């Protein structure tokens, strides 16, 4: 009846007759046979160990730069860090800076400023 | 940097911070952690974080910070040299079922069954290109600049193409996508999506679908090429490890096989996207986009206007939720493109110019968004001043695709990145 209307029964069944033919002739694989497959991973670069900069003997009288990488809320949070030093370690001077560029970009101008007039950095990252 | 630094990171990014520090050569970096989030907290709440403990070490946070800057370095912290990073053995041997589970458990899939990449299948796949298996194709990372770039060869791209169910003739397109260096699994907390626009005769050679359901799961080349992009992003760049290299808070279903858009060139009234970018119509080209995601256009104002719906108004309306972090990719059924011609838009560029002038936001509203600094950098800008969403018309990109079953469009807050020749990888 459906074919008289120009409609294939397979169309209503939601699958093509061709696909059905194929699946019936497929030979099931032997589940226990072992095969070898390839590692799909790329090539990570070697890791170059970077020694940390020497630490300070004390923070007394030192200038700490509070650097935000631009994530939302970092500026307000670093303002609280500055306040904490004011209350608890008043000899420490803090300077707030927003790092230039995108989150992960280096900021050579700021680095030079910190080297010239600062002693350490607290960098706030995240949300 | 040459001066003592205490990185301060919220606890949600612990694994990312530690693994990234290690891969950048400072595995013992003195990272201090705060509770999460910082964004949206009051000053008093943030100050309380500082008076509390580091949630990782359990020690008082500010002591942790001051110690990080003052405690002498250990011998391990002073170490120099280099070491290689292992990505496992070159092959795995087991039953097919066990291998499927192994690839899945070790994060090498999209959590669906793969085609196991055997030597025989790889050899067949490599027949799809004239390039040598060991040729370097490019490099990629979960977010450029934030993670080390991984390199990859033709062979490694081909292995991932096999896993995605691609045919050898799809390989040049997949290699071109890989060459863009754009991961489909960006690490961002935003849950980004990616799109690839394909132009040129290859769309017909491969039997790509650019008609009914063009962006859906209705054709093998569209499906497998898109899936291969995610597979290779995962395996060739280390993208997509939740907590370490993937932080998308909601995730994005588009990431399964991305938006693969073979432009419907024959039914478009305008030059194709790749021609706009300077390629010839007979060249095969893939152009990639990244951004937030794609959404429907049916709710746009002006679509009910007769006889010709105001598609320009509707597109501008549908783009209202866009943020300026990314540009616009507008996907138009050929019927919409024809309607826009009837409205007087002789070119995509002309439509872009109209949108650039007419899609605006008040300074007051812009100031209340996440992107205030980008939209209104000058605090003197009056609240009632209308600001264009984008400063340049070329922020608007248009692609014509679809089966003309109805004049619909979709809008994606996505930016164009680069176009790469598919032919060079044949």
PDB file of C-alpha atoms in Angstrom, chain A residues 31-59 64 71-74 76-78 80-85 87-89 102-106 110-112 114-115 118-127, chain B residues 1 3-10 13 22 25 28-30 34 37-39 43 46-47 50 62 65-66 68-71 73 77-78 81-85 87-95 99 103 108 116-117 119 122 145-146 149-151 156 159-160 163 189 235-236:
ATOM      1  CA  UNK A  31      36.139 -10.607  21.175  1.00  0.00           C
ATOM      2  CA  UNK A  32      39.122 -12.382  22.717  1.00  0.00           C
ATOM      3  CA  UNK A  33      41.580 -11.724  19.851  1.00  0.00           C
ATOM      4  CA  UNK A  34      44.282  -9.242  20.784  1.00  0.00           C
ATOM      5  CA  UNK A  35      45.126  -6.346  18.553  1.00  0.00           C
ATOM      6  CA  UNK A  36      47.685  -3.566  18.682  1.00  0.00           C
ATOM      7  CA  UNK A  37      46.612   0.070  18.467  1.00  0.00           C
ATOM      8  CA  UNK A  38      48.633   3.270  18.273  1.00  0.00           C
ATOM      9  CA  UNK A  39      49.226   6.004  20.810  1.00  0.00           C
ATOM     10  CA  UNK A  40      47.427   9.140  19.534  1.00  0.00           C
ATOM     11  CA  UNK A  41      49.351  11.683  21.633  1.00  0.00           C
ATOM     12  CA  UNK A  42      51.349  14.639  20.346  1.00  0.00           C
ATOM     13  CA  UNK A  43      54.806  15.794  21.303  1.00  0.00           C
ATOM     14  CA  UNK A  44      55.099  17.805  24.529  1.00  0.00           C
ATOM     15  CA  UNK A  45      58.156  20.041  24.813  1.00  0.00           C
ATOM     16  CA  UNK A  46      60.870  19.053  27.303  1.00  0.00           C
ATOM     17  CA  UNK A  47      60.562  20.790  30.653  1.00  0.00           C
ATOM     18  CA  UNK A  48      63.355  23.263  31.410  1.00  0.00           C
ATOM     19  CA  UNK A  49      63.695  23.612  35.182  1.00  0.00           C
ATOM     20  CA  UNK A  50      63.680  27.251  36.282  1.00  0.00           C
ATOM     21  CA  UNK A  51      65.289  27.995  39.648  1.00  0.00           C
ATOM     22  CA  UNK A  52      63.285  30.332  41.870  1.00  0.00           C
ATOM     23  CA  UNK A  53      64.603  33.802  42.652  1.00  0.00           C
ATOM     24  CA  UNK A  54      66.379  34.097  46.005  1.00  0.00           C
ATOM     25  CA  UNK A  55      64.030  34.888  48.886  1.00  0.00           C
ATOM     26  CA  UNK A  56      64.177  37.927  51.160  1.00  0.00           C
ATOM     27  CA  UNK A  57      65.594  37.648  54.700  1.00  0.00           C
ATOM     28  CA  UNK A  58      62.651  39.680  55.972  1.00  0.00           C
ATOM     29  CA  UNK A  59      59.799  41.813  54.660  1.00  0.00           C
ATOM     30  CA  UNK A  64      55.727  44.437  47.667  1.00  0.00           C
ATOM     31  CA  UNK A  71      40.725  38.285  36.242  1.00  0.00           C
ATOM     32  CA  UNK A  72      37.484  39.668  37.730  1.00  0.00           C
ATOM     33  CA  UNK A  73      37.769  40.455  41.435  1.00  0.00           C
ATOM     34  CA  UNK A  74      41.578  40.308  41.642  1.00  0.00           C
ATOM     35  CA  UNK A  76      39.458  44.189  45.020  1.00  0.00           C
ATOM     36  CA  UNK A  77      41.099  41.171  46.577  1.00  0.00           C
ATOM     37  CA  UNK A  78      44.583  42.688  46.304  1.00  0.00           C
ATOM     38  CA  UNK A  80      42.414  43.724  50.942  1.00  0.00           C
ATOM     39  CA  UNK A  81      45.901  42.214  50.891  1.00  0.00           C
ATOM     40  CA  UNK A  82      47.276  45.770  50.987  1.00  0.00           C
ATOM     41  CA  UNK A  83      45.009  46.542  53.918  1.00  0.00           C
ATOM     42  CA  UNK A  84      46.194  43.431  55.754  1.00  0.00           C
ATOM     43  CA  UNK A  85      49.831  44.562  55.486  1.00  0.00           C
ATOM     44  CA  UNK A  87      47.267  46.578  59.787  1.00  0.00           C
ATOM     45  CA  UNK A  88      49.638  43.716  60.522  1.00  0.00           C
ATOM     46  CA  UNK A  89      53.024  44.623  58.987  1.00  0.00           C
ATOM     47  CA  UNK A 102      45.900  39.270  28.222  1.00  0.00           C
ATOM     48  CA  UNK A 103      45.903  37.065  31.314  1.00  0.00           C
ATOM     49  CA  UNK A 104      48.934  35.018  30.306  1.00  0.00           C
ATOM     50  CA  UNK A 105      50.965  37.749  28.588  1.00  0.00           C
ATOM     51  CA  UNK A 106      54.274  38.886  29.985  1.00  0.00           C
ATOM     52  CA  UNK A 110      56.036  46.231  34.764  1.00  0.00           C
ATOM     53  CA  UNK A 111      58.782  43.675  35.443  1.00  0.00           C
ATOM     54  CA  UNK A 112      61.376  46.421  34.937  1.00  0.00           C
ATOM     55  CA  UNK A 114      59.326  46.074  39.998  1.00  0.00           C
ATOM     56  CA  UNK A 115      63.047  45.304  39.619  1.00  0.00           C
ATOM     57  CA  UNK A 118      60.285  46.791  44.478  1.00  0.00           C
ATOM     58  CA  UNK A 119      61.490  43.755  46.424  1.00  0.00           C
ATOM     59  CA  UNK A 120      58.806  41.121  45.914  1.00  0.00           C
ATOM     60  CA  UNK A 121      55.487  40.361  44.215  1.00  0.00           C
ATOM     61  CA  UNK A 122      52.183  38.874  45.234  1.00  0.00           C
ATOM     62  CA  UNK A 123      50.327  37.985  42.060  1.00  0.00           C
ATOM     63  CA  UNK A 124      46.628  37.260  42.145  1.00  0.00           C
ATOM     64  CA  UNK A 125      45.259  34.840  39.604  1.00  0.00           C
ATOM     65  CA  UNK A 126      41.790  33.330  39.288  1.00  0.00           C
ATOM     66  CA  UNK A 127      38.244  34.391  39.846  1.00  0.00           C
TER      67      UNK A 127
ATOM     68  CA  UNK B   1      61.175  37.267  36.626  1.00  0.00           C
ATOM     69  CA  UNK B   3      62.312  38.687  42.188  1.00  0.00           C
ATOM     70  CA  UNK B   4      60.583  36.591  44.850  1.00  0.00           C
ATOM     71  CA  UNK B   5      56.964  36.020  43.976  1.00  0.00           C
ATOM     72  CA  UNK B   6      54.023  34.471  45.810  1.00  0.00           C
ATOM     73  CA  UNK B   7      51.324  33.433  43.315  1.00  0.00           C
ATOM     74  CA  UNK B   8      47.878  33.577  44.878  1.00  0.00           C
ATOM     75  CA  UNK B   9      45.271  31.327  43.254  1.00  0.00           C
ATOM     76  CA  UNK B  10      41.720  30.357  44.187  1.00  0.00           C
ATOM     77  CA  UNK B  13      42.283  26.252  39.996  1.00  0.00           C
ATOM     78  CA  UNK B  22      55.400  21.975  36.688  1.00  0.00           C
ATOM     79  CA  UNK B  25      59.753  24.282  34.877  1.00  0.00           C
ATOM     80  CA  UNK B  28      57.810  23.327  43.486  1.00  0.00           C
ATOM     81  CA  UNK B  29      56.542  26.855  42.934  1.00  0.00           C
ATOM     82  CA  UNK B  30      55.227  28.249  46.228  1.00  0.00           C
ATOM     83  CA  UNK B  34      42.424  31.163  48.762  1.00  0.00           C
ATOM     84  CA  UNK B  37      35.443  32.517  44.399  1.00  0.00           C
ATOM     85  CA  UNK B  38      36.894  35.972  44.936  1.00  0.00           C
ATOM     86  CA  UNK B  39      34.731  37.599  42.271  1.00  0.00           C
ATOM     87  CA  UNK B  43      35.563  43.434  51.048  1.00  0.00           C
ATOM     88  CA  UNK B  46      37.708  38.764  51.113  1.00  0.00           C
ATOM     89  CA  UNK B  47      39.500  40.033  54.201  1.00  0.00           C
ATOM     90  CA  UNK B  50      43.116  36.423  54.326  1.00  0.00           C
ATOM     91  CA  UNK B  62      48.990  35.276  55.168  1.00  0.00           C
ATOM     92  CA  UNK B  65      52.281  34.148  51.679  1.00  0.00           C
ATOM     93  CA  UNK B  66      54.951  35.839  53.781  1.00  0.00           C
ATOM     94  CA  UNK B  68      56.706  32.039  50.390  1.00  0.00           C
ATOM     95  CA  UNK B  69      58.606  35.313  50.044  1.00  0.00           C
ATOM     96  CA  UNK B  70      61.067  34.853  52.897  1.00  0.00           C
ATOM     97  CA  UNK B  71      61.835  31.174  53.600  1.00  0.00           C
ATOM     98  CA  UNK B  73      65.090  28.086  48.955  1.00  0.00           C
ATOM     99  CA  UNK B  77      63.870  24.617  44.379  1.00  0.00           C
ATOM    100  CA  UNK B  78      67.274  25.712  43.027  1.00  0.00           C
ATOM    101  CA  UNK B  81      68.351  21.180  33.830  1.00  0.00           C
ATOM    102  CA  UNK B  82      65.653  19.653  31.686  1.00  0.00           C
ATOM    103  CA  UNK B  83      63.658  16.456  31.314  1.00  0.00           C
ATOM    104  CA  UNK B  84      61.371  14.919  28.726  1.00  0.00           C
ATOM    105  CA  UNK B  85      57.663  14.385  29.331  1.00  0.00           C
ATOM    106  CA  UNK B  87      53.073  10.442  26.807  1.00  0.00           C
ATOM    107  CA  UNK B  88      53.096   6.651  27.176  1.00  0.00           C
ATOM    108  CA  UNK B  89      54.215   3.739  25.007  1.00  0.00           C
ATOM    109  CA  UNK B  90      53.906   3.964  21.200  1.00  0.00           C
ATOM    110  CA  UNK B  91      51.337   1.127  21.078  1.00  0.00           C
ATOM    111  CA  UNK B  92      48.853  -0.716  23.261  1.00  0.00           C
ATOM    112  CA  UNK B  93      47.920  -4.393  22.821  1.00  0.00           C
ATOM    113  CA  UNK B  94      44.744  -5.988  24.151  1.00  0.00           C
ATOM    114  CA  UNK B  95      41.310  -7.123  23.050  1.00  0.00           C
ATOM    115  CA  UNK B  99      41.385  -1.166  24.257  1.00  0.00           C
ATOM    116  CA  UNK B 103      41.463   4.810  25.502  1.00  0.00           C
ATOM    117  CA  UNK B 108      42.052   9.900  24.744  1.00  0.00           C
ATOM    118  CA  UNK B 116      40.801   1.730  17.059  1.00  0.00           C
ATOM    119  CA  UNK B 117      43.882   3.163  15.321  1.00  0.00           C
ATOM    120  CA  UNK B 119      48.748   0.176  11.779  1.00  0.00           C
ATOM    121  CA  UNK B 122      46.756   4.381   9.787  1.00  0.00           C
ATOM    122  CA  UNK B 145      50.374  31.456  25.938  1.00  0.00           C
ATOM    123  CA  UNK B 146      48.925  29.903  29.074  1.00  0.00           C
ATOM    124  CA  UNK B 149      52.552  24.228  23.013  1.00  0.00           C
ATOM    125  CA  UNK B 150      52.657  20.598  21.910  1.00  0.00           C
ATOM    126  CA  UNK B 151      53.866  19.768  18.403  1.00  0.00           C
ATOM    127  CA  UNK B 156      49.684  11.812  14.711  1.00  0.00           C
ATOM    128  CA  UNK B 159      45.850   8.516  14.006  1.00  0.00           C
ATOM    129  CA  UNK B 160      43.284  10.884  15.492  1.00  0.00           C
ATOM    130  CA  UNK B 163      39.798   7.346  15.802  1.00  0.00           C
ATOM    131  CA  UNK B 189      36.042  28.817  32.314  1.00  0.00           C
ATOM    132  CA  UNK B 235      45.454  14.193  22.161  1.00  0.00           C
ATOM    133  CA  UNK B 236      47.815  16.501  20.297  1.00  0.00           C
TER     134      UNK B 236
END
